[in-house]
Coordinates of C-alpha atoms in Angstrom, one line a residue:
M1 CA 120.2 -53.5 169.3
A2 CA 118.7 -50.3 168.1
Y3 CA 121.3 -50.0 166.0
D4 CA 120.9 -53.4 164.5
E5 CA 117.2 -52.4 164.0
R6 CA 117.9 -49.2 162.0
L7 CA 120.7 -51.4 159.9
A8 CA 117.8 -54.3 159.0
R9 CA 115.4 -51.5 158.2
F10 CA 117.7 -49.5 155.8
R11 CA 118.8 -53.0 153.7
Q12 CA 115.1 -53.6 153.5
A13 CA 114.6 -50.6 152.0
H14 CA 117.4 -50.5 149.6
L15 CA 117.4 -54.2 148.2
N16 CA 119.4 -55.2 145.9
P17 CA 116.9 -55.4 142.5
F18 CA 119.1 -58.7 141.7
D19 CA 118.6 -60.6 144.8
K20 CA 115.6 -63.1 145.0
A21 CA 113.4 -62.3 147.8
S22 CA 111.3 -65.3 146.7
E23 CA 114.0 -67.8 148.1
A24 CA 114.7 -68.6 150.9
P25 CA 117.5 -69.6 153.4
P26 CA 118.7 -73.6 153.7
Q27 CA 116.9 -75.4 155.8
E28 CA 118.8 -77.3 158.5
R29 CA 119.0 -81.1 158.4
P30 CA 116.9 -82.5 161.2
D31 CA 119.9 -84.6 162.6
G32 CA 121.5 -80.9 163.1
G33 CA 124.2 -82.2 160.1
D34 CA 125.6 -79.4 157.7
P35 CA 122.7 -79.0 155.0
D36 CA 123.6 -80.0 151.0
P37 CA 126.1 -79.3 148.9
G38 CA 123.7 -77.8 146.7
Q39 CA 122.4 -75.9 149.3
R40 CA 125.5 -74.9 151.1
L41 CA 126.5 -72.5 148.0
E42 CA 123.2 -70.7 148.2
P43 CA 123.8 -68.2 151.3
P44 CA 121.1 -66.2 153.5
S45 CA 119.4 -63.7 152.2
G46 CA 120.1 -61.4 155.4
D47 CA 123.8 -62.2 155.9
P48 CA 125.4 -58.5 154.3
G49 CA 128.8 -60.6 154.3
S50 CA 127.7 -63.7 152.0
A51 CA 129.2 -65.0 149.0
L52 CA 126.4 -63.9 146.4
D53 CA 126.0 -60.6 148.5
L54 CA 129.6 -59.3 147.1
G55 CA 129.3 -55.8 148.2
L56 CA 125.8 -54.9 146.4
A57 CA 124.2 -53.8 149.7
E58 CA 126.3 -50.8 149.4
D59 CA 124.0 -49.7 146.7
H60 CA 126.9 -49.5 144.3
F61 CA 124.3 -48.8 140.9
S62 CA 122.9 -45.5 142.4
R63 CA 125.3 -42.8 141.4
P64 CA 126.9 -41.4 144.4
G65 CA 127.4 -37.8 145.3
L66 CA 131.1 -38.5 146.8
I67 CA 133.2 -41.2 145.6
L68 CA 135.6 -42.1 148.4
A69 CA 138.7 -44.1 147.6
S70 CA 138.0 -47.1 149.3
D71 CA 135.0 -47.9 147.0
V72 CA 137.3 -48.4 143.9
Q73 CA 139.0 -51.6 146.3
Q74 CA 135.7 -52.9 147.5
L75 CA 134.2 -53.1 144.4
R76 CA 137.7 -55.1 142.9
Q77 CA 136.9 -57.3 146.5
A78 CA 133.7 -57.8 145.2
I79 CA 134.5 -58.7 141.7
E80 CA 137.3 -61.5 143.1
E81 CA 134.8 -63.1 144.8
C82 CA 132.0 -63.2 142.2
K83 CA 134.7 -65.2 140.3
R84 CA 135.6 -67.4 142.6
L85 CA 132.0 -67.9 143.4
I86 CA 130.9 -68.7 139.5
L87 CA 133.8 -71.2 139.7
A88 CA 132.2 -72.6 142.4
L89 CA 128.7 -73.0 141.3
P90 CA 127.0 -75.5 139.7
E91 CA 127.3 -74.8 135.7
H92 CA 124.2 -73.7 134.3
S93 CA 122.5 -72.9 137.3
E94 CA 120.3 -70.5 138.3
Q95 CA 122.7 -69.3 140.9
Q96 CA 125.8 -69.3 138.2
K97 CA 123.5 -67.1 135.8
D98 CA 122.8 -64.9 138.5
A99 CA 126.2 -64.4 139.7
V100 CA 127.2 -63.5 136.1
V101 CA 124.9 -61.0 135.7
R102 CA 126.4 -59.7 139.4
L103 CA 130.0 -59.7 137.4
I104 CA 129.0 -57.6 134.6
H105 CA 127.5 -54.9 136.7
L106 CA 129.9 -54.9 139.4
R107 CA 132.5 -54.3 136.8
L108 CA 130.6 -52.0 134.7
K109 CA 130.1 -50.1 138.0
L110 CA 134.1 -50.4 138.6
Q111 CA 134.9 -48.8 135.0
E112 CA 132.2 -46.1 135.5
L113 CA 134.6 -45.2 139.5
K114 CA 137.3 -45.4 137.0
D115 CA 136.4 -43.1 134.6
P116 CA 135.9 -38.7 135.0
G117 CA 132.6 -37.8 135.7
E118 CA 130.3 -35.4 133.9
D119 CA 131.5 -32.6 135.1
E120 CA 134.5 -33.0 132.1
P121 CA 134.8 -29.9 129.9
N122 CA 133.2 -30.0 126.0
I123 CA 136.1 -29.3 124.2
R124 CA 140.0 -30.2 124.5
V125 CA 143.0 -29.2 122.5
V126 CA 145.5 -31.5 122.4
L127 CA 148.2 -31.4 120.0
E128 CA 146.1 -29.5 117.1
H129 CA 143.4 -31.7 118.0
R130 CA 140.0 -29.8 118.8
F131 CA 138.4 -32.7 120.8
Y132 CA 134.6 -32.7 121.3
K133 CA 132.7 -34.2 124.4
E134 CA 130.4 -36.8 122.2
K135 CA 127.0 -37.5 123.7
S136 CA 126.5 -40.6 121.9
K137 CA 125.8 -44.0 123.8
S138 CA 127.1 -46.1 120.9
V139 CA 128.9 -48.9 122.1
K140 CA 130.3 -49.4 117.9
Q141 CA 133.2 -46.8 118.4
M142 CA 136.8 -47.9 119.0
C143 CA 139.2 -45.6 120.8
D144 CA 142.0 -44.5 118.6
K145 CA 144.7 -44.7 121.3
C146 CA 144.5 -48.0 123.7
S147 CA 142.2 -49.8 120.8
T148 CA 139.6 -50.8 122.9
I149 CA 135.7 -50.6 122.9
I150 CA 134.3 -47.1 123.9
W151 CA 131.3 -47.5 126.3
G152 CA 129.2 -44.4 125.5
L153 CA 126.8 -45.8 127.9
I154 CA 129.1 -45.5 131.0
Q155 CA 132.5 -43.7 129.5
T156 CA 133.2 -39.9 128.7
W157 CA 134.9 -39.9 125.1
Y158 CA 135.6 -37.1 122.5
T159 CA 136.1 -37.1 118.8
C160 CA 138.8 -34.3 117.0
T161 CA 136.4 -32.0 114.6
G162 CA 139.2 -32.0 112.0
C163 CA 140.5 -35.7 111.6
Y164 CA 138.0 -37.7 113.8
Y165 CA 140.0 -39.2 116.0
R166 CA 138.4 -41.0 119.1
C167 CA 139.8 -41.8 122.5
H168 CA 138.4 -42.2 126.2
S169 CA 138.5 -39.1 128.2
K170 CA 141.5 -41.5 130.1
C171 CA 143.4 -41.5 127.1
L172 CA 143.6 -37.9 126.0
P173 CA 146.8 -37.5 128.0
L174 CA 148.2 -40.0 126.0
V175 CA 147.7 -38.5 122.9
S176 CA 151.0 -38.7 120.9
K177 CA 150.0 -37.8 117.5
P178 CA 149.5 -34.7 116.1
C179 CA 146.2 -33.7 113.9
V180 CA 146.2 -34.6 110.6
R181 CA 143.8 -32.1 109.6
A182 CA 147.1 -29.5 110.0
K183 CA 149.5 -31.9 107.9
V184 CA 146.8 -31.3 105.2
S185 CA 146.4 -27.8 106.0
H186 CA 150.2 -26.9 105.5
Q187 CA 151.5 -29.4 102.7
A188 CA 147.8 -30.8 101.2
E189 CA 150.0 -33.2 98.6
Y190 CA 150.3 -37.0 98.3
Q191 CA 153.3 -39.4 98.5
L192 CA 152.9 -40.5 94.9
S193 CA 155.8 -43.5 94.9
I194 CA 154.2 -46.9 94.7
C195 CA 154.7 -47.9 98.4
P196 CA 158.2 -46.7 99.1
E197 CA 159.5 -49.4 101.5
S198 CA 162.9 -48.6 102.9
G199 CA 162.5 -52.1 106.1
L200 CA 162.0 -52.7 109.5
D201 CA 165.9 -52.1 110.1
S202 CA 165.4 -48.1 108.7
Q203 CA 162.9 -48.2 111.7
D204 CA 165.3 -49.6 114.4
Y205 CA 162.4 -52.4 114.7
R206 CA 159.6 -50.0 116.4
C207 CA 156.7 -48.8 114.9
A208 CA 156.8 -45.8 112.8
E209 CA 154.1 -43.9 114.9
C210 CA 154.5 -44.8 119.0
R211 CA 157.7 -46.5 118.7
A212 CA 156.7 -49.8 120.0
P213 CA 158.9 -52.8 119.2
V214 CA 158.0 -54.5 116.1
S215 CA 158.7 -57.6 114.0
L216 CA 157.7 -59.8 111.2
R217 CA 157.3 -62.9 113.4
G218 CA 154.4 -61.0 115.2
V219 CA 157.2 -61.3 118.7
P220 CA 156.3 -58.9 120.6
S221 CA 154.1 -57.2 118.0
E222 CA 153.1 -58.0 114.6
A223 CA 154.8 -55.6 112.1
R224 CA 152.3 -54.4 109.6
Q225 CA 153.5 -52.6 106.5
C226 CA 151.2 -49.4 105.4
D227 CA 150.7 -50.0 101.7
Y228 CA 150.3 -45.8 101.6
T229 CA 153.7 -44.7 103.8
G230 CA 155.7 -48.0 103.1
L231 CA 156.4 -48.1 106.9
Y232 CA 156.2 -50.8 109.4
Y233 CA 153.2 -50.4 112.3
C234 CA 151.9 -52.3 115.7
S235 CA 148.7 -53.7 115.7
S236 CA 147.1 -50.6 117.7
C237 CA 148.2 -48.1 115.3
H238 CA 147.5 -50.2 112.1
W239 CA 143.8 -51.8 112.2
N240 CA 144.0 -53.3 108.4
D241 CA 141.7 -50.3 107.3
L242 CA 141.2 -50.3 103.3
A243 CA 141.6 -47.4 101.5
V244 CA 142.7 -46.0 97.7
V245 CA 146.2 -45.9 97.3
P246 CA 146.8 -42.6 95.4
A247 CA 149.8 -43.6 93.8
R248 CA 148.4 -47.0 92.6
A249 CA 145.8 -45.0 91.0
I250 CA 147.6 -42.6 88.9
H251 CA 150.2 -44.9 88.0
N252 CA 148.3 -48.1 87.5
W253 CA 144.5 -47.1 87.2
D254 CA 144.4 -49.4 89.7
F255 CA 141.7 -48.5 92.5
E256 CA 141.9 -51.7 95.1
P257 CA 141.9 -50.9 98.5
R258 CA 145.2 -51.6 99.9
K259 CA 146.1 -52.2 103.9
V260 CA 146.8 -48.2 105.7
S261 CA 147.5 -47.5 109.0
R262 CA 144.8 -45.4 110.8
C263 CA 146.9 -42.3 110.3
S264 CA 147.4 -42.9 106.8
M265 CA 143.8 -43.7 106.9
R266 CA 142.5 -40.3 108.5
Y267 CA 144.9 -38.5 105.7
L268 CA 143.4 -40.1 103.0
A269 CA 140.0 -39.3 104.0
L270 CA 140.8 -35.9 104.6
M271 CA 142.6 -35.3 101.0
V272 CA 140.2 -37.9 98.9
S273 CA 138.0 -34.5 98.3
R274 CA 141.1 -32.0 98.2
P275 CA 142.0 -31.5 94.0
V276 CA 146.0 -31.6 94.1
L277 CA 146.3 -34.1 91.2
K278 CA 147.6 -32.4 87.8
L279 CA 147.5 -35.4 86.0
R280 CA 148.9 -34.2 82.7
E281 CA 152.3 -33.5 84.6
I282 CA 152.2 -36.7 87.2
N283 CA 151.5 -39.3 84.1
P284 CA 150.3 -37.7 80.8
L285 CA 150.0 -40.8 79.1
L286 CA 146.8 -42.3 81.2
F287 CA 144.8 -40.2 79.2
N288 CA 146.2 -42.2 76.0
Y289 CA 144.8 -45.5 78.0
V290 CA 142.0 -43.9 79.6
E291 CA 139.1 -42.7 77.1
E292 CA 136.7 -42.0 80.3
L293 CA 139.2 -39.0 81.0
V294 CA 139.2 -38.1 78.0
E295 CA 135.7 -37.4 78.3
I296 CA 135.7 -35.9 81.2
R297 CA 138.1 -33.1 80.2
K298 CA 136.1 -32.2 77.4
L299 CA 133.3 -31.9 79.1
R300 CA 135.3 -29.6 82.2
Q301 CA 136.7 -27.5 79.2
D302 CA 132.9 -26.8 78.1
I303 CA 132.0 -26.2 81.4
L304 CA 134.5 -23.3 81.4
L305 CA 133.4 -22.0 78.2
M306 CA 130.2 -22.0 79.4
K307 CA 131.2 -19.8 83.0
P308 CA 131.4 -16.8 81.2
Y309 CA 127.9 -16.7 79.9
F310 CA 125.9 -17.6 83.8
I311 CA 128.3 -14.8 85.8
T312 CA 126.5 -11.8 83.0
C313 CA 123.2 -13.8 83.5
K314 CA 120.7 -12.7 85.8
E315 CA 118.3 -15.8 85.5
A316 CA 121.6 -17.8 86.0
M317 CA 122.8 -16.1 88.7
E318 CA 119.2 -15.9 90.3
A319 CA 118.6 -19.9 90.0
R320 CA 122.2 -20.5 90.7
L321 CA 122.9 -23.0 88.0
L322 CA 126.7 -22.7 88.6
L323 CA 126.0 -24.4 92.4
Q324 CA 125.4 -27.5 90.4
L325 CA 129.2 -27.9 90.8
Q326 CA 129.7 -27.0 94.4
D327 CA 130.9 -30.2 95.2
R328 CA 133.5 -30.2 92.6
Q329 CA 134.1 -26.4 92.9
H330 CA 137.6 -26.9 91.1
F331 CA 135.2 -28.1 87.9
V332 CA 134.3 -24.0 87.5
E333 CA 138.1 -22.8 88.0
N334 CA 140.5 -25.4 85.5
D335 CA 140.5 -28.1 83.8
E336 CA 143.6 -30.0 84.7
M337 CA 143.0 -30.3 88.6
Y338 CA 141.7 -33.4 89.7
S339 CA 140.8 -34.9 92.8
L340 CA 141.2 -38.6 94.0
Q341 CA 137.5 -39.0 94.3
D342 CA 137.1 -37.5 90.8
L343 CA 139.3 -41.0 90.0
I344 CA 137.5 -43.0 91.6
D345 CA 134.0 -41.8 90.2
I346 CA 135.6 -42.0 86.9
E347 CA 136.9 -45.6 87.3
A348 CA 133.3 -46.5 88.4
G349 CA 131.2 -44.4 85.8
R350 CA 129.5 -42.7 88.6
L351 CA 131.3 -39.0 87.4
S352 CA 130.5 -39.5 83.2
C353 CA 126.9 -39.6 83.8
S354 CA 126.9 -37.0 86.2
L355 CA 128.7 -34.1 84.8
T356 CA 126.9 -35.1 80.8
E357 CA 123.2 -34.4 82.9
I358 CA 124.9 -30.7 84.4
H359 CA 126.6 -30.4 80.9
T360 CA 122.8 -30.5 79.2
L361 CA 121.2 -28.6 81.5
F362 CA 123.7 -25.4 81.1
A363 CA 123.6 -26.1 77.1
K364 CA 119.7 -25.9 77.7
H365 CA 119.8 -23.0 79.5
I366 CA 122.3 -21.2 76.8
K367 CA 120.6 -22.1 74.0
L368 CA 117.1 -22.9 74.3
D369 CA 115.6 -20.9 78.1
C370 CA 117.8 -17.6 77.7
E371 CA 117.3 -14.8 75.2
R372 CA 119.6 -13.0 76.2
C373 CA 122.7 -16.2 76.3
Q374 CA 121.6 -16.9 73.1
A375 CA 122.1 -13.1 71.7
K376 CA 125.6 -13.6 73.0
G377 CA 126.1 -16.6 69.8
F378 CA 128.6 -16.3 67.0
V379 CA 127.7 -16.8 63.3
C380 CA 130.5 -18.0 61.2
E381 CA 131.8 -15.6 59.4
L382 CA 133.3 -18.1 56.5
C383 CA 130.8 -19.5 55.4
K384 CA 128.0 -16.9 56.5
E385 CA 125.5 -19.3 57.4
G386 CA 122.7 -18.2 59.7
D387 CA 122.7 -20.8 62.7
V388 CA 123.8 -19.1 65.8
L389 CA 127.1 -21.2 67.5
F390 CA 128.2 -21.4 71.0
P391 CA 131.8 -22.0 71.7
F392 CA 131.4 -25.4 73.6
D393 CA 129.8 -26.9 70.4
S394 CA 131.1 -30.3 69.2
H395 CA 131.2 -28.9 65.6
T396 CA 132.4 -25.4 66.1
S397 CA 136.4 -24.6 66.4
V398 CA 137.1 -21.3 68.5
C399 CA 139.7 -18.9 67.7
T400 CA 142.8 -18.9 70.1
D401 CA 143.8 -15.3 69.6
C402 CA 140.0 -13.3 69.8
S403 CA 137.9 -16.5 70.9
A404 CA 135.7 -16.0 67.8
V405 CA 133.4 -19.4 66.8
F406 CA 133.9 -20.8 63.5
H407 CA 132.6 -24.3 62.1
R408 CA 135.4 -26.4 62.7
D409 CA 135.6 -27.5 59.1
C410 CA 135.3 -23.5 57.8
Y411 CA 138.0 -23.0 60.2
Y412 CA 140.7 -25.7 59.5
D413 CA 139.9 -25.7 55.3
N414 CA 140.3 -21.8 55.2
S415 CA 143.6 -21.2 54.3
T416 CA 143.6 -17.3 55.5
T417 CA 143.7 -15.7 59.0
C418 CA 140.6 -15.3 60.9
P419 CA 138.6 -12.2 59.8
K420 CA 138.1 -11.0 63.1
C421 CA 141.8 -11.0 63.7
A422 CA 142.1 -8.9 60.5
R423 CA 139.6 -6.6 61.2
L424 CA 141.0 -6.1 64.8
S425 CA 144.4 -5.7 63.0
L426 CA 143.2 -3.1 60.8
R427 CA 141.3 -0.8 63.3
K428 CA 145.0 -0.8 65.2
Q429 CA 147.0 0.0 62.2
S430 CA 144.5 3.2 61.5
L431 CA 144.4 4.0 65.2
F432 CA 148.3 4.1 65.1
Q433 CA 148.0 6.3 61.7
D434 CA 145.6 8.6 63.4
S435 CA 147.4 9.5 66.0
T436 CA 151.1 10.0 64.3
M437 CA 149.2 12.1 62.2
E438 CA 147.5 14.6 64.8
A439 CA 151.4 14.3 66.6
E440 CA 152.8 15.7 63.3
P441 CA 152.9 20.0 63.3

């Protein structure tokens, strides 16, 4: 009897918050018969084995210090009982709503017991992936391995810092695809053939990534084609993500997003800002049909001509003017290489505006703000006029041999050679003659 009293006190101190204390047990009928059918479904609150208790009296919602193997089995039994009870209760009744709430919490608790605890390591390395444990409790993420929602509130999940591959902690041992960033580091190049399809038979009617059986009829799994690789994937490896395909952009100037696989999506996302496209070699005719490309090429050539001024100018180095192009570092290195993001911005009209503003800022420093840079200007030696010329001016021409600057009209109208080149040639000849005369006895 003392044991029953202690048990009653314990349950009184650990009441389930979802139990309604205000509800009274069903009253027996005066004639000694069974209670009403509606009341038969409402069990006594003090009965630990009742249907509505569903094992919640064991305080499943508190985090236990030790999780026994039997806890998972008990929760599964409670979930099954709760399902049967929900079907038996009247629809839209308060009892059914309470049972649904309890079912949700029971399932969340079961998922928590299945998942690893807080003692998971913060860093995990799997197939060149460098996974970091996430602290976010968001539920907007999807697992790239099992294609289910990541319940950040109760589940441990990781993100690869290289390719942003996300997965549950329990899915880490199942990851079979190496990190895409390793491929980007070792072989940074695009597939430049438009959707190079080879057919499902060449893949043995299996997913190109996980090798799961696929077919165009959707049995057992739907075959989805990646517009970048031309291969077919299952629905777990191809989520119908949209991305701009480089081959279509370069050959057709087509920037409409196409459906690509998850692996291709991550690869394109990592490659989008890398300058690996040499348009003059891949499609030189593109400059004849896209006027914006010609304008961008001229601006880039002018910036390369301005770069020597900034490197030798103390004020420009202190102001760090070249950092205006830190997001497009290749613009201050050459005028031939483009990234896919450059082409996207050119087509949208954003790059032309931003690059024109930077070009104007650079020219203002050289021609107006800095006296040292102004002193490095040129005077046309053909017409001898007094205005100072710079190689990036639109009305000038630069000698390819000595880099002297002239008015464009003067340079092309003059039939003689460049005056500076002529002086340099005479100087070399005189130095050669002096050396030979000194060598004679």
